[in-house]
Amino acid sequence: MRDKVFNILFCGTGGQGILTAAEIVSLAAVYDGYHTKKSEVHGMAQRGGSVESHVRFGKLVYSPLIEEGSADFLVSFHKGEHDRMKRCLCANGVDLFASFEEAEKNMTNKKFINTHMLGVLSKNLNIRAESWLKALEAGFKGKFIEENRKIFLEAVSKG
Amino acid sequence: MKRIELLSGDEALARGAYEAGLKFAASYPGTPATEILEYLANFDDVDAQWSVNEKTAYETALGASIAGVRSIYSSKHVGVNVAMDPLMTSAYTGIGGGFVIVTADDPQLQSSQNEQDNRFIAKFSKLPMFEPSSPSEAYKMAKAAFDLSERFDTPVIIRLTTRVAHTKENVETGDRAETENKPFAVNAAKYVMVPGHAYKKHIALEAKLVELQKYGEQSEFNIAEINDKSMGIIADGTAYLYAKEVFPNASFLKLGFVYPFADEKIKRFAKEVKELYVIEEQDPFIEEHVRGLGIVLKAKDISYRIGELTPVLVKEIVEGKIKVEKAADARKPVLCPGCSHRSVFYALKKLKAIVSGDIGCYTLGALKPLEALHTTVCMGASVTIMESLSKYLGHDKVVGVIGDSTFVHSGITGLVDAAYNQAKGLLIILDNSNTAMTGSQPNPSTGVNAKGKPTKKLILEEICKAAGADIVETINAFDKNLQNKIKELMSKESLCVLIARFPCRMIERGKMVAPVFNKDKCIVCGACLQIDCPAIYKNMEGKITHDAFLCTGCNVCASACKFNALQAAQ
Ligand code: SF4
Ligand code: SF4
Ligand code: SF4
């Protein structure tokens, strides 16, 4: 399994924490010993434009881009962007949009949705828990680290 | 000590330069090069500075090199155009301490006004060029570039593209090697490029290129990978990675040291393989050269010269297809809620002004529905184009708009030009004391330097007067009187500057009181939607919605509403 290259596509709009989430997955993959590439497409993200982040990890990764029809996971933070990017999923790819919509409905503090989504994603990936926790700490640079850890672990234990 | 880090191409390049003993770095912010200087500014032992423009950045970095220290210049592709004057001649003078030039190109125009391919600058200036395909290569090439620079007494260019600059990857980093400064010696024949000296230097430069070509033949960055010989691919940069992704079994000649070309290696490779392809992004830089060697090859159709490559496109190139341009379907960016540029554009729109614009967030004012900005060419051109538009279209109809950072970059000389040539007209400086579009770097009007320390602050009013403007006034960008003030100054038979000042929301998010939205009074006339604020929109039922959470209370929408449905809070 470790030979396979995993393709995770994040999408949404500026300011939703997508880039941070993609950074944390990438760090977790690096800490777990994978060769990892993360690439971003964001013209003027701060100003509400589309944001995409492509994360690929495996034994050896060439292209930093995920091709249409080859994403194993789609993690979307926005309905419109989700519909636009759906075509990127591969035949048996996993669409995590339902989890996002549910989190958006139920979570009191929206700023932690990205961490929640990482928890959901982590259940699908072959990355050890210790690598995730180390990545969370590095990705949030010590900010709200306790809250983030809690939300991440809750998402892991649920369902 | 060796460490594995997740670094972007920009950061990895900066890290490599740092470890190579870099002491001086100068840049002007520009996507996708900005993070190079931002990374370097973190080190106490690197003197890293934001320059006022790319020409001054280049010259100070070259000066540091002449003084004997290892130095680096970095900018985006169009920034190199601004630095071309000293760049071309520095190929003649050569260097003192190692000197590296970074050009970060932007195929696909993610944040630029053109798609120029700066590999041609290597050929044009006769300077050697490295081109990494990934962050870990950028790290290694930065180190190699400093060594090469000192070995051959030449500036060395490293070319990145957005896809490399903004991709992150595992990079194995190490420790900094302290380097001795090169001794400085007065040497007019080397550093004074009067014709007599320059002539000799040109002869020496051509000889140097022959030697550099030999380096290219040996370079570990030009690697032939012989696999299946039925298909051979010559590629550089990310084009190599895409081709490798699609044709993992093909034979490759990967060019990492792209200029001068390693002709012998290319010829040998071409002989080994049955069918030869050149796969490269943007212009036919490698293709034309290899054809010039008399080698038969296949390459992309001209349609692929536009935009970025992707693995799928590489496949289509090999299949001999023509690229079909798809309309972009991404969301358009929009000025932040409460951005002070919005009020200026709204006023200009109501005045039906012809507006010459410039480079910055405010270029977004050109898009629908605002459509209040009518030219954008390059940094500083708002002022000079305003000078000519005013002359031929009437200064009572024309306004130039420029941001504070861009004004300092190259608006000042334009204003001097306008004053000297007795132009009349109005220039509005949108002063939010920030270089916002590239992520809030400070500039001389901010009064803070690249390391976050306070420094001398440029007083825009004084410099405008000194440049020769007849009337210089300052106004709060949200002042109710803004439109009248603009109208008044447009009618003056003078050269006027209006400084519309309000902090960028990126540096100061402070809220004023949001306007009150009274649903019952709203007749959905759509006037407020014309100002394009993300905090105000039409919902699914076709009703206007005001998002008080996003709203910063700038009240521009309230001034647009004639029906008092949106009312400024008292
Ligand atoms: S970043 Fe600043 S200048 Fe740019 S759109 Fe937002 S508020 Fe305006
Ligand atoms: S301008 Fe006033 S009346 Fe017109 S749509 Fe907006 S809020 Fe409603
Ligand atoms: S006052 Fe109106 S224009 Fe200003 S931020 Fe709020 S909604 Fe946008």
PDB file of N, CA and C and ligand atoms in Angstrom, chain B residues 517 521-528 544 560-563 565-566, ligand 2:
ATOM      1  N   PHE B 517     -29.956  47.664   7.972  1.00  0.00           N
ATOM      2  CA  PHE B 517     -30.640  47.220   6.758  1.00  0.00           C
ATOM      3  C   PHE B 517     -32.123  47.042   7.067  1.00  0.00           C
ATOM      4  N   LYS B 521     -37.965  48.425   3.235  1.00  0.00           N
ATOM      5  CA  LYS B 521     -37.776  49.558   2.330  1.00  0.00           C
ATOM      6  C   LYS B 521     -37.068  49.166   1.036  1.00  0.00           C
ATOM      7  N   CYS B 522     -36.476  47.964   1.032  1.00  0.00           N
ATOM      8  CA  CYS B 522     -35.675  47.562  -0.123  1.00  0.00           C
ATOM      9  C   CYS B 522     -36.555  47.165  -1.301  1.00  0.00           C
ATOM     10  N   ILE B 523     -36.329  47.790  -2.440  1.00  0.00           N
ATOM     11  CA  ILE B 523     -37.115  47.442  -3.624  1.00  0.00           C
ATOM     12  C   ILE B 523     -36.293  46.611  -4.600  1.00  0.00           C
ATOM     13  N   VAL B 524     -35.158  46.127  -4.117  1.00  0.00           N
ATOM     14  CA  VAL B 524     -34.248  45.292  -4.920  1.00  0.00           C
ATOM     15  C   VAL B 524     -33.870  45.985  -6.239  1.00  0.00           C
ATOM     16  N   CYS B 525     -33.515  47.251  -6.113  1.00  0.00           N
ATOM     17  CA  CYS B 525     -33.118  47.993  -7.321  1.00  0.00           C
ATOM     18  C   CYS B 525     -31.726  47.572  -7.782  1.00  0.00           C
ATOM     19  N   GLY B 526     -30.937  47.001  -6.886  1.00  0.00           N
ATOM     20  CA  GLY B 526     -29.625  46.474  -7.272  1.00  0.00           C
ATOM     21  C   GLY B 526     -28.494  47.488  -7.215  1.00  0.00           C
ATOM     22  N   ALA B 527     -28.785  48.721  -6.824  1.00  0.00           N
ATOM     23  CA  ALA B 527     -27.730  49.743  -6.809  1.00  0.00           C
ATOM     24  C   ALA B 527     -26.593  49.353  -5.859  1.00  0.00           C
ATOM     25  N   CYS B 528     -26.938  48.793  -4.710  1.00  0.00           N
ATOM     26  CA  CYS B 528     -25.896  48.461  -3.733  1.00  0.00           C
ATOM     27  C   CYS B 528     -25.028  47.304  -4.231  1.00  0.00           C
ATOM     28  N   ILE B 544     -32.249  41.008  -1.141  1.00  0.00           N
ATOM     29  CA  ILE B 544     -30.930  41.502  -0.718  1.00  0.00           C
ATOM     30  C   ILE B 544     -30.626  41.021   0.713  1.00  0.00           C
ATOM     31  N   ALA B 560     -25.008  54.253  -1.586  1.00  0.00           N
ATOM     32  CA  ALA B 560     -25.515  53.839  -2.899  1.00  0.00           C
ATOM     33  C   ALA B 560     -27.031  53.674  -2.889  1.00  0.00           C
ATOM     34  N   CYS B 561     -27.626  53.497  -1.710  1.00  0.00           N
ATOM     35  CA  CYS B 561     -29.058  53.182  -1.623  1.00  0.00           C
ATOM     36  C   CYS B 561     -29.904  54.447  -1.544  1.00  0.00           C
ATOM     37  N   LYS B 562     -30.713  54.637  -2.564  1.00  0.00           N
ATOM     38  CA  LYS B 562     -31.540  55.852  -2.614  1.00  0.00           C
ATOM     39  C   LYS B 562     -32.830  55.685  -1.813  1.00  0.00           C
ATOM     40  N   PHE B 563     -33.122  54.459  -1.389  1.00  0.00           N
ATOM     41  CA  PHE B 563     -34.417  54.199  -0.775  1.00  0.00           C
ATOM     42  C   PHE B 563     -34.344  54.040   0.740  1.00  0.00           C
ATOM     43  N   ALA B 565     -33.048  51.930   2.452  1.00  0.00           N
ATOM     44  CA  ALA B 565     -33.119  50.572   2.991  1.00  0.00           C
ATOM     45  C   ALA B 565     -31.818  50.263   3.725  1.00  0.00           C
ATOM     46  N   LEU B 566     -30.738  50.800   3.225  1.00  0.00           N
ATOM     47  CA  LEU B 566     -29.459  50.704   3.927  1.00  0.00           C
ATOM     48  C   LEU B 566     -29.164  52.094   4.458  1.00  0.00           C
TER      49      LEU B 566
HETATM   50  S1  SF4 C   2     -29.777  49.902  -3.088  1.00  0.00           S
HETATM   51 FE1  SF4 C   2     -31.193  49.865  -1.421  1.00  0.00          FE
HETATM   52  S2  SF4 C   2     -33.163  49.491  -2.332  1.00  0.00           S
HETATM   53 FE2  SF4 C   2     -31.637  49.015  -3.870  1.00  0.00          FE
HETATM   54  S3  SF4 C   2     -31.311  46.823  -3.627  1.00  0.00           S
HETATM   55 FE3  SF4 C   2     -29.801  47.813  -2.370  1.00  0.00          FE
HETATM   56  S4  SF4 C   2     -30.726  47.958  -0.350  1.00  0.00           S
HETATM   57 FE4  SF4 C   2     -32.373  47.497  -1.794  1.00  0.00          FE
END
